[in-house]
């Protein structure tokens, strides 16, 4: 339990500290403040349970402090310690909820008796508050359960608090809200309290619009909002999003068309689910608020898009699968139509392919495909790479039973990658990641097939390009080095002379090319 002592005289504060039987009273934290302003800051930050305050202090008095404590959202006790035996002060103490009034100089027994009574009172107040909160939470959770069952078509008795919405002649929209609160879900007590507090914030924002929100108890981090259509405006929903986004890590709203809750509730709710699953990920919107006209229905099946998929899987030709996927993604980018449901379909297709060609009942765990870039925007390149990695994992799982890797094809891909990127910084680890194999495996197999290391091949490609530039352009040697992928002119000249027996400048002179 925590105590705050407020007095402008340091000696008075020290006296209270010396006289109190703190350990016996289970009071383990004591704060001190020399004025009301300082006390208010401590109260807001640390929430002391018991406050002992002087009445007569500069600027603001103990009465001002008591007025402030009356509005606190947690149980607290104020004991006045005053040097004035004044009816005015005792009356104000009672008026503003003071628990006791002690006279200076303090009597040790009187102080500890007052503190003991205050400790008992704080415990009673906290217990009462907890019971009240539990009752409110129970009633709120019951309403959430009723609405959650009603929207999926399960017959339920409608609570009195909700009847006005279901019996209304107005049309309503159902808004599904997906969100993620930032807290530790292992802390069950705070988990439910945080959810309840968040729902309270939502309903405070909705109250002046005639709307109301409930938790969807069949799925975590989802709310259902009933919003009257006659007061529905895009601007109003945008304001709700902006206000709620302060409290959440992620937030999206899926808005159904309008209909009667008594007749169309399940249809409207299912419509919001369709919007969530089929919204077009290519859409660029200022806020993640989606409607029926934001969905796309295009189906991009891997199985049906790659005609020779069975042959590729059996032969282990991942490269051909990747090439086919490039064509598929090119079409996706042209049509600008792709939804989240499609990602679920791909994950199911991959799991099905494993089961089909492994001919085993063993479950295959598909990693969640990544489709957002670092800024949180949908990106087909990110999705392509994620899909290729997952297919690579699938091929590796199948390889032990029915296939060998096509090494020469993979080495050819490595060569093409180097030839396309020679003028950039190239890391062997990045090349390995590009074709979804380990760095060690790539280095070993490349040397085995080409009799060169990957680094030697990169240097060879860069030197060939530098020769071409020296023969066909009037670029300075430093620019030739840079455009060929060398970051240092002196190193370029050294490596060039080592390979061709002459400096880049002499090579150019021999070819009759002189810089003007």
XYZ file of C-alpha atoms in Angstrom:
516
model
C 0.000 0.000 0.000
C 1.215 3.558 -0.784
C 1.034 6.800 1.241
C 1.591 10.413 0.206
C 2.532 13.051 2.829
C 1.833 16.658 1.738
C 3.170 19.572 3.815
C 5.181 22.680 2.951
C 7.294 22.181 6.093
C 10.002 19.523 5.731
C 10.154 18.985 9.510
C 6.436 18.210 9.589
C 6.830 15.608 6.828
C 9.777 14.024 8.620
C 7.719 13.870 11.835
C 4.940 11.902 10.156
C 7.537 9.528 8.642
C 9.071 8.866 12.069
C 5.775 8.304 13.930
C 4.034 5.985 11.446
C 4.130 2.214 12.033
C 4.448 1.616 8.305
C 5.639 -1.987 8.266
C 2.958 -3.070 10.735
C 0.295 -1.401 8.551
C 1.687 -3.053 5.370
C 2.513 0.356 3.915
C 5.665 -0.128 1.853
C 5.909 3.081 -0.223
C 5.924 6.652 1.132
C 5.933 9.711 -1.145
C 6.451 13.313 -0.046
C 5.294 16.597 -1.605
C 5.873 20.168 -0.427
C 2.918 21.718 -2.272
C -0.365 20.777 -3.940
C 0.975 21.025 -7.507
C 3.731 18.538 -6.707
C 1.244 16.314 -4.885
C -1.095 16.231 -7.889
C 1.747 15.061 -10.145
C 2.624 12.244 -7.716
C -1.034 11.229 -7.437
C -1.479 10.985 -11.207
C 1.752 9.049 -11.687
C 1.814 6.738 -8.636
C -1.807 6.539 -7.383
C -1.208 6.557 -3.585
C -3.930 4.858 -1.491
C -3.741 7.203 1.526
C -2.966 10.938 1.451
C -2.031 12.897 4.595
C -2.216 16.612 3.883
C -1.727 19.875 5.685
C -4.498 22.445 5.201
C -2.652 25.757 5.134
C -0.021 25.812 2.350
C 1.221 28.489 -0.122
C -0.719 29.036 -3.378
C -3.089 26.084 -3.023
C -4.508 24.579 0.163
C -5.415 21.117 1.359
C -8.990 21.859 0.270
C -7.803 22.222 -3.347
C -6.033 18.885 -3.035
C -9.192 17.206 -1.676
C -11.237 18.596 -4.571
C -8.726 17.014 -6.959
C -8.856 13.595 -5.244
C -12.666 13.470 -5.502
C -12.384 12.921 -9.268
C -9.829 10.115 -9.127
C -10.909 6.818 -10.764
C -9.462 4.630 -7.988
C -10.197 4.286 -4.231
C -8.254 6.689 -1.984
C -8.416 8.083 1.546
C -7.508 11.648 2.645
C -6.473 12.394 6.235
C -6.080 16.068 7.130
C -3.218 17.018 9.470
C -3.618 20.658 10.542
C -2.261 23.101 13.071
C -5.645 24.861 13.268
C -8.538 23.684 15.427
C -10.916 25.529 13.142
C -14.523 24.541 12.463
C -14.199 25.909 8.914
C -11.428 23.416 8.131
C -13.161 20.447 9.766
C -16.382 21.261 7.882
C -14.488 21.446 4.565
C -12.785 18.148 5.380
C -16.192 16.478 5.746
C -17.602 18.306 2.693
C -14.846 17.028 0.395
C -14.757 13.463 1.644
C -11.933 13.681 4.175
C -11.587 10.519 6.254
C -10.132 11.998 9.471
C -8.858 15.302 10.938
C -5.718 15.242 13.123
C -4.241 18.164 15.044
C -0.591 19.189 15.182
C 1.578 18.394 16.999
C 0.753 14.806 16.090
C 0.087 12.165 18.702
C 1.723 8.867 17.681
C -1.195 6.691 18.820
C -3.798 8.903 17.142
C -1.836 8.937 13.880
C -1.441 5.149 13.741
C -5.070 4.566 14.694
C -6.175 6.865 11.860
C -3.804 5.111 9.432
C -5.011 1.661 10.536
C -8.655 2.664 9.977
C -7.714 4.178 6.607
C -5.979 0.958 5.503
C -9.098 -1.075 6.337
C -11.312 1.412 4.507
C -9.119 1.339 1.385
C -9.329 -2.454 1.316
C -13.130 -2.308 1.580
C -13.361 0.294 -1.205
C -11.100 -1.725 -3.503
C -13.099 -4.893 -2.877
C -16.336 -3.032 -3.598
C -14.885 -1.524 -6.786
C -13.698 -4.946 -7.969
C -17.132 -6.468 -7.380
C -18.741 -3.613 -9.283
C -16.324 -4.004 -12.194
C -16.875 -7.767 -12.282
C -20.651 -7.247 -12.436
C -20.332 -4.735 -15.265
C -17.936 -7.046 -17.116
C -20.293 -10.007 -16.670
C -23.276 -8.072 -18.049
C -21.173 -6.714 -20.902
C -19.831 -10.173 -21.767
C -23.377 -11.604 -21.782
C -24.458 -8.928 -24.282
C -21.399 -9.730 -26.420
C -22.279 -13.431 -26.424
C -25.878 -12.754 -27.398
C -24.925 -10.530 -30.327
C -22.189 -12.949 -31.447
C -24.672 -15.811 -31.606
C -27.375 -13.717 -33.260
C -25.126 -12.618 -36.140
C -24.305 -16.230 -37.024
C -28.004 -17.145 -37.035
C -28.176 -18.896 -33.671
C -31.508 -18.207 -31.918
C -30.991 -16.166 -28.751
C -33.129 -14.144 -26.378
C -32.330 -10.475 -26.979
C -31.269 -8.662 -23.757
C -33.369 -5.644 -22.747
C -30.385 -3.337 -23.325
C -30.322 -4.345 -27.022
C -34.008 -4.562 -27.892
C -34.248 -0.976 -29.137
C -31.685 -1.764 -31.864
C -33.339 -4.977 -33.015
C -36.876 -3.565 -32.893
C -35.984 -0.322 -34.663
C -37.611 0.447 -38.021
C -34.379 2.105 -39.158
C -31.880 0.478 -41.484
C -28.503 -0.358 -39.983
C -25.080 -1.214 -41.332
C -22.962 -3.917 -39.725
C -19.304 -2.940 -39.402
C -16.762 -5.610 -38.580
C -13.730 -4.101 -36.877
C -10.462 -6.053 -36.760
C -7.899 -4.712 -34.301
C -4.920 -5.686 -32.190
C -4.425 -4.235 -28.717
C -0.904 -4.056 -27.323
C -0.841 -6.049 -24.089
C 0.300 -9.370 -22.690
C -2.469 -11.918 -23.300
C -0.936 -14.215 -20.675
C -2.034 -11.705 -18.051
C -5.680 -12.834 -18.126
C -7.026 -10.239 -15.685
C -5.507 -7.287 -17.564
C -6.405 -8.876 -20.895
C -10.136 -8.723 -20.178
C -9.901 -5.352 -18.447
C -8.021 -3.854 -21.418
C -10.629 -5.235 -23.809
C -13.451 -3.841 -21.712
C -11.794 -0.422 -21.497
C -11.233 -0.398 -25.251
C -14.876 -1.278 -25.916
C -15.866 1.539 -23.564
C -13.768 3.981 -25.633
C -15.380 2.717 -28.835
C -18.894 3.148 -27.476
C -18.107 6.632 -26.171
C -17.174 7.606 -29.730
C -20.299 5.961 -31.166
C -22.842 7.206 -28.614
C -23.655 10.505 -30.332
C -24.157 8.691 -33.642
C -26.749 6.212 -32.366
C -24.315 3.336 -32.956
C -23.093 0.622 -30.568
C -20.228 -1.903 -30.500
C -19.931 -5.476 -29.169
C -17.125 -7.985 -28.984
C -17.421 -10.945 -31.347
C -16.796 -13.720 -28.817
C -16.211 -16.396 -31.496
C -13.012 -14.679 -32.641
C -10.492 -12.648 -30.666
C -9.776 -9.021 -31.564
C -12.964 -8.504 -33.573
C -15.828 -6.100 -32.823
C -19.276 -5.819 -34.372
C -20.757 -2.333 -34.727
C -24.439 -1.581 -35.446
C -24.504 1.782 -37.205
C -27.795 3.499 -38.213
C -27.751 4.134 -41.952
C -29.478 7.533 -41.728
C -26.496 8.964 -39.782
C -23.812 7.066 -41.667
C -21.181 9.260 -43.337
C -17.738 8.292 -44.620
C -16.317 11.291 -42.780
C -17.803 10.112 -39.483
C -16.338 6.620 -39.867
C -12.972 8.137 -40.760
C -13.071 10.120 -37.494
C -13.822 6.929 -35.538
C -10.846 5.214 -37.175
C -8.477 8.094 -36.398
C -9.567 8.226 -32.751
C -9.316 4.465 -32.204
C -6.039 4.058 -34.058
C -4.328 5.757 -31.106
C -5.083 2.738 -28.913
C -4.363 -0.126 -31.314
C -1.491 -1.641 -33.216
C -3.623 -2.566 -36.235
C -7.158 -1.513 -37.117
C -9.428 -2.188 -40.124
C -13.163 -1.575 -40.700
C -15.372 -3.616 -43.061
C -18.717 -1.898 -43.732
C -21.774 -3.796 -45.006
C -24.668 -2.401 -47.002
C -27.806 -1.300 -45.089
C -30.672 -3.514 -43.908
C -32.985 -4.324 -40.985
C -31.280 -5.955 -38.009
C -34.380 -8.007 -37.226
C -34.465 -9.454 -40.756
C -31.043 -9.112 -42.403
C -28.561 -9.313 -39.505
C -26.866 -12.566 -40.584
C -26.723 -11.440 -44.218
C -25.168 -8.106 -43.264
C -22.635 -9.752 -40.976
C -21.653 -12.277 -43.660
C -21.284 -9.396 -46.092
C -18.752 -7.728 -43.779
C -16.833 -11.032 -43.669
C -16.834 -11.204 -47.478
C -15.469 -7.654 -47.618
C -12.680 -8.582 -45.187
C -11.726 -11.737 -47.114
C -12.101 -10.383 -50.646
C -11.100 -6.746 -50.454
C -8.740 -5.848 -53.265
C -5.238 -5.546 -51.800
C -4.165 -3.309 -54.685
C -6.499 -0.539 -53.489
C -4.721 2.520 -52.156
C -6.930 4.152 -49.498
C -6.094 6.855 -46.951
C -7.643 4.720 -44.183
C -8.288 0.924 -44.045
C -12.095 1.234 -44.282
C -13.636 -1.066 -46.897
C -17.037 -1.541 -48.579
C -18.622 -4.028 -50.990
C -17.342 -2.108 -54.020
C -13.770 -2.647 -52.728
C -13.781 -6.426 -53.288
C -12.356 -8.450 -56.184
C -13.402 -11.997 -57.146
C -10.510 -13.133 -59.376
C -9.163 -16.621 -58.652
C -5.403 -17.186 -59.109
C -4.959 -20.905 -58.490
C -1.377 -22.241 -58.535
C -2.525 -25.710 -59.543
C -4.530 -24.461 -62.520
C -2.062 -21.748 -63.588
C 0.957 -24.082 -63.906
C -0.076 -26.650 -66.500
C 2.923 -28.976 -66.041
C 3.004 -28.682 -62.269
C 2.857 -32.458 -61.709
C 5.819 -33.027 -64.045
C 7.823 -30.249 -62.392
C 7.194 -31.640 -58.918
C 8.085 -35.210 -59.874
C 11.263 -34.089 -61.675
C 12.134 -31.565 -59.000
C 12.254 -28.665 -61.460
C 11.656 -25.742 -59.119
C 13.144 -23.293 -61.607
C 10.389 -23.953 -64.126
C 7.785 -23.502 -61.414
C 9.345 -20.122 -60.556
C 9.304 -19.102 -64.227
C 5.627 -20.041 -64.485
C 4.916 -18.050 -61.334
C 6.596 -14.994 -62.878
C 4.037 -15.129 -65.703
C 1.220 -15.547 -63.162
C 2.383 -12.560 -61.117
C 2.800 -10.475 -64.259
C -0.876 -11.120 -64.999
C -1.844 -10.279 -61.410
C -0.019 -6.957 -61.707
C -1.719 -6.204 -65.015
C -5.225 -6.893 -63.688
C -4.538 -5.243 -60.303
C -6.851 -7.689 -58.551
C -5.864 -9.797 -55.544
C -7.496 -10.540 -52.170
C -6.556 -12.065 -48.814
C -8.732 -15.115 -49.419
C -6.440 -15.989 -52.336
C -3.490 -16.302 -49.939
C -5.455 -18.804 -47.835
C -6.230 -20.774 -51.020
C -2.535 -20.906 -51.963
C -1.588 -22.161 -48.502
C -4.240 -24.887 -48.791
C -3.005 -25.816 -52.284
C 0.584 -26.204 -51.073
C -0.496 -28.441 -48.189
C -2.613 -30.486 -50.629
C 0.307 -30.873 -53.060
C 2.506 -32.254 -50.293
C -0.107 -34.781 -49.256
C -0.730 -35.823 -52.870
C 2.858 -36.377 -53.965
C 4.282 -37.540 -50.645
C 1.459 -40.079 -50.489
C 1.478 -39.781 -46.747
C -0.973 -38.854 -44.015
C 1.709 -36.728 -42.352
C 0.505 -33.165 -41.881
C 2.507 -30.490 -43.722
C 2.761 -27.161 -41.917
C 2.578 -24.281 -44.371
C 4.218 -21.046 -43.261
C 2.001 -17.961 -43.472
C 2.708 -16.251 -46.779
C 4.042 -12.718 -46.385
C 2.433 -10.089 -48.607
C 3.178 -6.728 -46.931
C 6.376 -4.715 -47.270
C 8.151 -2.919 -44.424
C 5.756 0.037 -44.692
C 2.712 -2.258 -44.319
C 1.615 -1.946 -47.973
C 0.653 -4.877 -50.204
C 3.607 -5.841 -52.425
C 3.549 -8.566 -55.107
C 7.364 -8.869 -55.029
C 7.259 -9.693 -51.319
C 4.450 -12.189 -51.940
C 6.307 -13.775 -54.879
C 9.452 -14.298 -52.804
C 7.446 -15.685 -49.893
C 5.574 -18.092 -52.182
C 8.816 -19.258 -53.842
C 10.374 -19.927 -50.435
C 7.374 -21.978 -49.414
C 7.473 -23.977 -52.656
C 11.208 -24.485 -52.142
C 10.439 -25.893 -48.710
C 7.834 -28.161 -50.290
C 10.330 -29.429 -52.884
C 12.948 -30.044 -50.208
C 10.464 -32.066 -48.178
C 9.641 -34.158 -51.245
C 13.274 -34.548 -52.347
C 14.186 -37.297 -49.894
C 11.752 -39.682 -51.560
C 11.320 -38.959 -55.227
C 13.665 -36.381 -56.825
C 17.148 -34.879 -57.281
C 17.900 -31.184 -57.611
C 18.620 -29.922 -61.114
C 21.999 -28.444 -60.220
C 23.027 -27.191 -63.673
C 19.805 -25.188 -64.041
C 20.350 -23.567 -60.658
C 23.928 -22.625 -61.576
C 22.619 -21.065 -64.787
C 20.216 -18.949 -62.730
C 23.169 -17.837 -60.572
C 25.133 -16.806 -63.652
C 22.172 -14.872 -65.052
C 21.674 -13.130 -61.708
C 25.340 -12.042 -61.621
C 25.250 -10.869 -65.251
C 22.167 -8.758 -64.520
C 23.526 -7.264 -61.276
C 27.322 -7.087 -61.799
C 27.326 -3.274 -61.362
C 25.819 -3.558 -57.861
C 27.130 -4.892 -54.574
C 26.597 -8.661 -54.771
C 26.699 -10.917 -51.729
C 26.826 -14.693 -52.108
C 24.214 -14.963 -49.343
C 21.811 -12.805 -51.401
C 22.342 -14.975 -54.499
C 21.666 -18.094 -52.425
C 18.507 -16.529 -51.037
C 17.449 -15.596 -54.588
C 17.316 -19.270 -55.582
C 16.304 -20.509 -52.106
C 19.374 -22.594 -51.221
C 22.057 -22.223 -48.569
C 25.210 -20.166 -49.155
C 27.461 -23.154 -48.449
C 25.572 -25.389 -50.865
C 25.716 -22.733 -53.597
C 29.478 -22.178 -53.207
C 30.215 -25.891 -53.266
C 28.016 -26.694 -56.284
C 29.114 -23.622 -58.284
C 32.789 -24.567 -57.922
C 31.973 -28.175 -58.809
C 30.147 -27.236 -62.041
C 32.231 -24.237 -63.255
C 35.665 -24.833 -61.685
C 35.401 -21.220 -60.433
C 34.333 -19.674 -57.180
C 31.303 -17.403 -57.212
C 33.569 -14.448 -56.392
C 35.882 -15.250 -59.327
C 32.907 -15.408 -61.673
C 31.637 -12.017 -60.467
C 35.095 -10.532 -61.120
C 35.213 -12.124 -64.590
C 31.839 -10.624 -65.571
C 32.843 -7.196 -64.273
C 36.170 -7.262 -66.126
C 34.494 -8.275 -69.380
C 32.168 -5.311 -69.057
C 35.047 -2.956 -68.251
C 36.840 -4.099 -71.422
C 33.730 -3.285 -73.424
C 33.518 0.211 -71.921
C 37.229 0.865 -72.519
C 36.869 -0.142 -76.153
C 33.613 1.671 -76.950
C 33.447 4.768 -74.731
C 35.550 7.726 -73.647
C 34.650 7.366 -69.988
C 37.320 8.119 -67.411
C 38.972 5.062 -65.841
C 37.236 5.811 -62.512
C 33.828 5.867 -64.220
C 34.588 2.637 -66.088
C 35.457 1.007 -62.749
C 32.283 2.284 -61.082
C 29.950 1.262 -63.923
C 31.520 -2.198 -63.969
C 30.825 -2.798 -60.288
C 34.227 -1.861 -58.794
C 34.037 0.674 -55.972
C 37.766 1.517 -55.949
C 39.715 2.730 -59.042
C 43.129 1.562 -57.804
C 41.818 -1.919 -56.996
C 40.177 -2.069 -60.440
C 43.464 -1.132 -62.156
C 45.359 -3.700 -60.107
C 42.946 -6.566 -60.839
C 42.676 -5.550 -64.523
C 46.469 -5.649 -64.970
C 46.659 -8.992 -63.186
C 44.171 -10.548 -65.645
C 45.191 -8.844 -68.905
C 48.861 -8.013 -68.360
C 48.405 -4.261 -68.801
C 46.732 -1.313 -67.141
C 43.243 -0.166 -68.248
C 44.812 2.970 -69.758
C 47.357 1.002 -71.800
C 44.597 -1.367 -72.917
C 42.624 1.593 -74.205
C 45.695 3.114 -75.933
C 46.431 -0.220 -77.588
C 42.902 -0.207 -78.966
C 43.417 3.334 -80.225
C 40.910 4.928 -77.846
C 42.188 8.186 -76.313
C 40.372 10.402 -73.805
C 40.084 13.961 -75.147
